[in-house]
mmCIF file of C-alpha atoms and ligand atoms in Angstrom:
data_model
loop_
_atom_site.group_PDB
_atom_site.id
_atom_site.type_symbol
_atom_site.label_atom_id
_atom_site.label_comp_id
_atom_site.label_asym_id
_atom_site.label_seq_id
_atom_site.Cartn_x
_atom_site.Cartn_y
_atom_site.Cartn_z
ATOM 1 C CA MET O 12 -188.287 57.909 114.125
ATOM 2 C CA LYS O 13 -184.875 57.610 112.582
ATOM 3 C CA LEU O 14 -184.574 59.464 109.286
ATOM 4 C CA GLU O 15 -182.972 57.315 106.579
ATOM 5 C CA ILE O 16 -181.480 58.610 103.339
ATOM 6 C CA LEU O 17 -181.069 56.244 100.384
ATOM 7 C CA PRO O 18 -179.156 57.236 97.235
ATOM 8 C CA SER O 19 -180.654 55.533 94.175
ATOM 9 C CA LEU O 20 -178.016 53.737 92.110
ATOM 10 C CA LEU O 21 -180.062 54.400 88.966
ATOM 11 C CA ALA O 22 -178.443 57.853 88.808
ATOM 12 C CA ALA O 23 -174.855 56.636 89.279
ATOM 13 C CA ASP O 24 -172.102 56.775 86.663
ATOM 14 C CA TYR O 25 -172.146 53.140 85.459
ATOM 15 C CA GLY O 26 -168.626 53.475 84.082
ATOM 16 C CA ARG O 27 -167.400 53.769 87.667
ATOM 17 C CA LEU O 28 -170.003 51.647 89.371
ATOM 18 C CA ALA O 29 -167.922 50.233 92.225
ATOM 19 C CA ASP O 30 -166.590 53.699 93.097
ATOM 20 C CA GLU O 31 -170.101 55.124 92.972
ATOM 21 C CA ILE O 32 -171.364 52.481 95.424
ATOM 22 C CA LEU O 33 -168.456 53.287 97.745
ATOM 23 C CA ARG O 34 -169.116 57.026 97.374
ATOM 24 C CA ALA O 35 -172.733 56.502 98.413
ATOM 25 C CA GLU O 36 -171.673 54.395 101.400
ATOM 26 C CA ALA O 37 -169.049 56.936 102.499
ATOM 27 C CA SER O 38 -171.564 59.812 102.250
ATOM 28 C CA GLY O 39 -173.224 58.816 105.511
ATOM 29 C CA ALA O 40 -176.358 57.583 103.713
ATOM 30 C CA ASP O 41 -178.181 54.738 105.425
ATOM 31 C CA ALA O 42 -178.768 52.314 102.542
ATOM 32 C CA LEU O 43 -178.511 51.900 98.796
ATOM 33 C CA HIS O 44 -181.717 51.906 96.732
ATOM 34 C CA LEU O 45 -181.584 49.680 93.624
ATOM 35 C CA ASP O 46 -184.254 50.127 90.935
ATOM 36 C CA ILE O 47 -185.118 47.035 88.921
ATOM 37 C CA MET O 48 -187.233 47.702 85.788
ATOM 38 C CA ASP O 49 -188.643 45.076 83.427
ATOM 39 C CA SER O 50 -189.782 47.245 80.462
ATOM 40 C CA HIS O 51 -193.314 45.942 81.038
ATOM 41 C CA PHE O 52 -194.451 47.279 84.386
ATOM 42 C CA VAL O 53 -192.594 50.467 83.440
ATOM 43 C CA PRO O 54 -191.469 51.607 79.972
ATOM 44 C CA ASN O 55 -187.772 51.232 80.722
ATOM 45 C CA LEU O 56 -185.085 48.638 81.448
ATOM 46 C CA SER O 57 -182.505 49.261 84.133
ATOM 47 C CA PHE O 58 -180.406 46.486 85.614
ATOM 48 C CA GLY O 59 -180.843 43.136 87.282
ATOM 49 C CA PRO O 60 -179.667 41.034 90.206
ATOM 50 C CA ASP O 61 -176.005 41.278 89.188
ATOM 51 C CA PHE O 62 -175.989 44.907 90.345
ATOM 52 C CA VAL O 63 -177.337 43.836 93.730
ATOM 53 C CA ALA O 64 -174.630 41.173 93.972
ATOM 54 C CA LEU O 65 -171.979 43.692 92.931
ATOM 55 C CA SER O 66 -173.163 46.075 95.661
ATOM 56 C CA ARG O 67 -172.841 43.305 98.231
ATOM 57 C CA ARG O 68 -169.347 42.457 97.037
ATOM 58 C CA VAL O 69 -168.131 46.064 96.944
ATOM 59 C CA ALA O 70 -169.794 47.305 100.144
ATOM 60 C CA PRO O 71 -170.967 44.305 102.188
ATOM 61 C CA SER O 72 -172.220 46.363 105.145
ATOM 62 C CA PHE O 73 -174.108 48.928 103.097
ATOM 63 C CA TYR O 74 -177.784 47.901 103.354
ATOM 64 C CA ARG O 75 -179.467 46.969 100.056
ATOM 65 C CA ASN O 76 -183.040 48.206 99.513
ATOM 66 C CA VAL O 77 -184.347 46.732 96.249
ATOM 67 C CA HIS O 78 -187.337 48.215 94.384
ATOM 68 C CA LEU O 79 -188.905 45.793 91.895
ATOM 69 C CA MET O 80 -190.797 47.674 89.184
ATOM 70 C CA MET O 81 -191.870 44.409 87.598
ATOM 71 C CA SER O 82 -195.197 42.942 86.507
ATOM 72 C CA ARG O 83 -194.209 39.505 87.854
ATOM 73 C CA PRO O 84 -191.973 40.100 90.875
ATOM 74 C CA ASP O 85 -193.038 36.686 92.192
ATOM 75 C CA LEU O 86 -190.764 35.005 89.620
ATOM 76 C CA TYR O 87 -187.667 36.816 90.921
ATOM 77 C CA ILE O 88 -187.972 36.890 94.709
ATOM 78 C CA ASP O 89 -185.565 34.004 95.282
ATOM 79 C CA VAL O 90 -183.159 35.396 92.669
ATOM 80 C CA PHE O 91 -182.935 38.746 94.473
ATOM 81 C CA ALA O 92 -182.641 37.056 97.869
ATOM 82 C CA ALA O 93 -179.669 35.076 96.554
ATOM 83 C CA ALA O 94 -178.125 38.252 95.102
ATOM 84 C CA GLY O 95 -178.177 39.920 98.524
ATOM 85 C CA ALA O 96 -181.321 42.058 98.654
ATOM 86 C CA GLN O 97 -182.214 42.885 102.262
ATOM 87 C CA THR O 98 -185.494 44.734 101.749
ATOM 88 C CA LEU O 99 -187.596 43.773 98.744
ATOM 89 C CA GLN O 100 -190.309 46.169 97.554
ATOM 90 C CA ILE O 101 -193.053 44.900 95.259
ATOM 91 C CA HIS O 102 -195.825 47.006 93.768
ATOM 92 C CA VAL O 103 -199.458 46.745 94.795
ATOM 93 C CA GLU O 104 -200.253 47.076 91.038
ATOM 94 C CA ALA O 105 -198.149 43.998 90.116
ATOM 95 C CA ASP O 106 -199.737 40.922 88.595
ATOM 96 C CA CYS O 107 -199.368 38.461 91.473
ATOM 97 C CA ASP O 108 -200.944 37.388 94.760
ATOM 98 C CA LEU O 109 -199.540 40.060 97.016
ATOM 99 C CA HIS O 110 -200.372 38.355 100.326
ATOM 100 C CA ALA O 111 -198.572 35.213 99.160
ATOM 101 C CA GLU O 112 -195.566 37.076 97.768
ATOM 102 C CA LEU O 113 -195.098 39.255 100.855
ATOM 103 C CA ALA O 114 -194.979 36.024 102.843
ATOM 104 C CA HIS O 115 -192.548 34.618 100.260
ATOM 105 C CA ILE O 116 -190.236 37.626 100.744
ATOM 106 C CA ARG O 117 -190.292 37.217 104.526
ATOM 107 C CA ALA O 118 -189.700 33.472 104.272
ATOM 108 C CA ALA O 119 -186.658 34.194 102.096
ATOM 109 C CA GLY O 120 -185.242 36.239 104.995
ATOM 110 C CA MET O 121 -185.865 39.750 103.685
ATOM 111 C CA LYS O 122 -187.898 42.710 104.917
ATOM 112 C CA ALA O 123 -191.115 42.865 102.879
ATOM 113 C CA ALA O 124 -192.355 46.158 101.496
ATOM 114 C CA VAL O 125 -195.170 47.271 99.259
ATOM 115 C CA ALA O 126 -194.966 50.198 96.814
ATOM 116 C CA LEU O 127 -197.705 52.237 95.191
ATOM 117 C CA ASN O 128 -197.809 54.376 92.072
ATOM 118 C CA PRO O 129 -198.976 58.008 92.098
ATOM 119 C CA GLU O 130 -202.363 57.231 90.528
ATOM 120 C CA THR O 131 -203.134 54.361 92.909
ATOM 121 C CA PRO O 132 -205.375 55.250 95.867
ATOM 122 C CA VAL O 133 -203.646 54.690 99.190
ATOM 123 C CA GLU O 134 -206.567 52.577 100.447
ATOM 124 C CA ARG O 135 -205.307 49.780 98.158
ATOM 125 C CA ILE O 136 -202.483 49.263 100.679
ATOM 126 C CA ALA O 137 -204.799 48.747 103.661
ATOM 127 C CA PRO O 138 -205.104 44.926 103.385
ATOM 128 C CA TYR O 139 -201.306 44.559 103.499
ATOM 129 C CA LEU O 140 -200.351 46.943 106.287
ATOM 130 C CA ASP O 141 -199.904 44.178 108.851
ATOM 131 C CA GLU O 142 -197.742 42.144 106.466
ATOM 132 C CA VAL O 143 -195.085 44.709 105.608
ATOM 133 C CA GLY O 144 -192.212 46.432 107.381
ATOM 134 C CA GLU O 145 -192.219 49.365 104.994
ATOM 135 C CA VAL O 146 -194.447 51.183 102.494
ATOM 136 C CA LEU O 147 -193.002 52.984 99.472
ATOM 137 C CA VAL O 148 -195.022 55.950 98.227
ATOM 138 C CA MET O 149 -193.949 56.870 94.684
ATOM 139 C CA THR O 150 -193.821 60.617 94.100
ATOM 140 C CA VAL O 151 -193.129 60.274 90.340
ATOM 141 C CA HIS O 152 -194.465 57.874 87.731
ATOM 142 C CA PRO O 153 -191.922 55.073 87.989
ATOM 143 C CA GLY O 154 -189.526 54.310 85.174
ATOM 144 C CA TYR O 155 -187.075 57.192 85.056
ATOM 145 C CA GLY O 156 -184.916 59.260 87.347
ATOM 146 C CA GLY O 157 -184.814 63.046 87.257
ATOM 147 C CA GLN O 158 -188.567 63.717 87.206
ATOM 148 C CA LYS O 159 -190.505 66.333 89.142
ATOM 149 C CA PHE O 160 -191.864 65.505 92.616
ATOM 150 C CA ILE O 161 -195.678 65.075 92.557
ATOM 151 C CA LYS O 162 -196.872 66.945 95.647
ATOM 152 C CA GLU O 163 -200.390 65.517 95.317
ATOM 153 C CA CYS O 164 -199.004 62.230 96.697
ATOM 154 C CA LEU O 165 -198.167 63.747 100.091
ATOM 155 C CA PRO O 166 -201.610 63.113 101.670
ATOM 156 C CA LYS O 167 -200.954 59.373 101.227
ATOM 157 C CA LEU O 168 -198.098 59.686 103.712
ATOM 158 C CA GLU O 169 -200.374 61.462 106.175
ATOM 159 C CA TRP O 170 -202.995 58.736 105.758
ATOM 160 C CA LEU O 171 -200.441 55.992 106.366
ATOM 161 C CA ARG O 172 -198.691 57.726 109.280
ATOM 162 C CA ALA O 173 -202.017 58.316 111.061
ATOM 163 C CA ARG O 174 -202.684 54.570 110.909
ATOM 164 C CA ARG O 175 -199.164 53.244 111.509
ATOM 165 C CA PRO O 176 -197.102 55.548 113.765
ATOM 166 C CA ALA O 177 -194.088 53.180 113.793
ATOM 167 C CA LEU O 178 -194.032 51.861 110.221
ATOM 168 C CA ASP O 179 -191.212 52.798 107.854
ATOM 169 C CA LEU O 180 -192.641 55.099 105.169
ATOM 170 C CA MET O 181 -190.460 55.798 102.143
ATOM 171 C CA VAL O 182 -190.765 58.366 99.365
ATOM 172 C CA ASP O 183 -189.164 57.873 95.972
ATOM 173 C CA GLY O 184 -189.026 60.244 93.019
ATOM 174 C CA GLY O 185 -188.063 63.881 92.679
ATOM 175 C CA VAL O 186 -186.638 64.100 96.185
ATOM 176 C CA ASN O 187 -184.242 66.999 96.772
ATOM 177 C CA ALA O 188 -183.370 69.227 99.727
ATOM 178 C CA GLU O 189 -186.726 71.037 99.507
ATOM 179 C CA THR O 190 -189.140 68.219 98.681
ATOM 180 C CA ALA O 191 -187.469 66.034 101.357
ATOM 181 C CA VAL O 192 -188.696 68.469 104.016
ATOM 182 C CA GLU O 193 -192.261 68.319 102.683
ATOM 183 C CA ALA O 194 -192.181 64.518 102.622
ATOM 184 C CA VAL O 195 -190.907 64.289 106.199
ATOM 185 C CA ARG O 196 -193.515 66.785 107.360
ATOM 186 C CA ALA O 197 -196.196 64.563 105.805
ATOM 187 C CA GLY O 198 -194.897 61.480 107.628
ATOM 188 C CA ALA O 199 -192.041 59.949 105.626
ATOM 189 C CA ASN O 200 -188.947 58.735 107.481
ATOM 190 C CA GLN O 201 -187.058 57.231 104.522
ATOM 191 C CA LEU O 202 -186.013 59.332 101.534
ATOM 192 C CA VAL O 203 -184.753 57.953 98.217
ATOM 193 C CA ALA O 204 -182.840 60.437 96.071
ATOM 194 C CA GLY O 205 -181.146 59.539 92.805
ATOM 195 C CA SER O 206 -180.234 62.436 90.544
ATOM 196 C CA TYR O 207 -180.093 64.898 93.443
ATOM 197 C CA LEU O 208 -177.486 62.963 95.466
ATOM 198 C CA PHE O 209 -175.427 61.348 92.688
ATOM 199 C CA GLY O 210 -175.391 64.680 90.875
ATOM 200 C CA ARG O 211 -173.541 66.332 93.759
ATOM 201 C CA PRO O 212 -169.730 66.320 93.692
ATOM 202 C CA ASP O 213 -169.856 66.214 97.512
ATOM 203 C CA MET O 214 -172.537 63.659 98.346
ATOM 204 C CA SER O 215 -171.635 63.723 102.079
ATOM 205 C CA ALA O 216 -172.444 67.428 102.301
ATOM 206 C CA ALA O 217 -175.737 66.881 100.471
ATOM 207 C CA VAL O 218 -176.723 64.032 102.823
ATOM 208 C CA ALA O 219 -175.810 66.098 105.907
ATOM 209 C CA ASP O 220 -177.710 69.094 104.550
ATOM 210 C CA MET O 221 -180.797 66.971 103.881
ATOM 211 C CA ARG O 222 -180.702 65.579 107.441
ATOM 212 C CA GLU O 223 -180.343 69.029 108.917
ATOM 213 C CA ARG O 224 -183.180 70.541 106.888
ATOM 214 C CA CYS O 225 -185.433 67.650 107.882
ATOM 215 C CA GLY O 226 -184.681 68.359 111.523
ATOM 216 C CA CYS O 227 -182.368 65.436 112.102
ATOM 217 C CA GLY O 228 -178.939 67.076 111.707
HETATM 218 C C1 DX5 P 316 -188.008 55.873 89.554
HETATM 219 C C2 DX5 P 316 -187.192 55.123 90.568
HETATM 220 C C3 DX5 P 316 -186.469 56.022 91.500
HETATM 221 C C4 DX5 P 316 -185.464 56.920 90.826
HETATM 222 C C5 DX5 P 316 -185.523 58.239 91.530
HETATM 223 O O1 DX5 P 316 -188.744 55.002 88.794
HETATM 224 O O2 DX5 P 316 -187.992 54.253 91.335
HETATM 225 O O3 DX5 P 316 -185.873 55.328 92.568
HETATM 226 O O4 DX5 P 316 -184.154 56.445 90.879
HETATM 227 O O5 DX5 P 316 -184.757 59.151 90.838
HETATM 228 P P1 DX5 P 316 -184.791 60.701 91.191
HETATM 229 O O6 DX5 P 316 -184.381 60.835 92.639
HETATM 230 O O7 DX5 P 316 -183.797 61.274 90.246
HETATM 231 O O8 DX5 P 316 -186.192 61.182 90.961
HETATM 232 ZN ZN1 ZN P 317 -187.042 53.408 93.224
#
């Protein structure tokens, strides 16, 4: 499967946001990951649909992967579609009818994805596997960048990959050059990295290095 690398805009320098989006695009990364936090589902606020719209305006061909860490993502699906989200990830722990909202995302023209928190058993995803194009396995407790990768989540990737050989499986949280290799070995083919990639003066070299280490250089 194609390995995809997604810098997370959460770790960008917001004083130079447009340049940071362009830097991520020019690095050879495959898509931009945008973290939306509601201070209810997670104990933090990040940014909203305007950042998605800005990304579309600044870098129209750079794919926008939007991660909704929200208790009521159902209220914002059309808003994020209008802002230019191309994949929309909603959490299995959210307070909504997931079957209905995954259909809502697809009807709005986006790729539907489901995300799960570290403490959530992977079996909770089973009823949705035929309704999604991607599963996001969190490898930190969502809410903040710069946390340590939780290795105990890796068996979830193995479980999912054994059941869905062709499904996109993403990891998010604490991904760096070393943990990326472990995630890919367990079955991931999409890697989100925030602080690791935006923290590098040469993001292109870091992206190339990550691809090479994961066996896709
Ligand atoms: C965490 C977010 C992540 C975050 C990852 O709640 O979902 O996407 O940006 O940041 P790092 O790569 O620094 O762990
Ligand atoms: Zn995320």
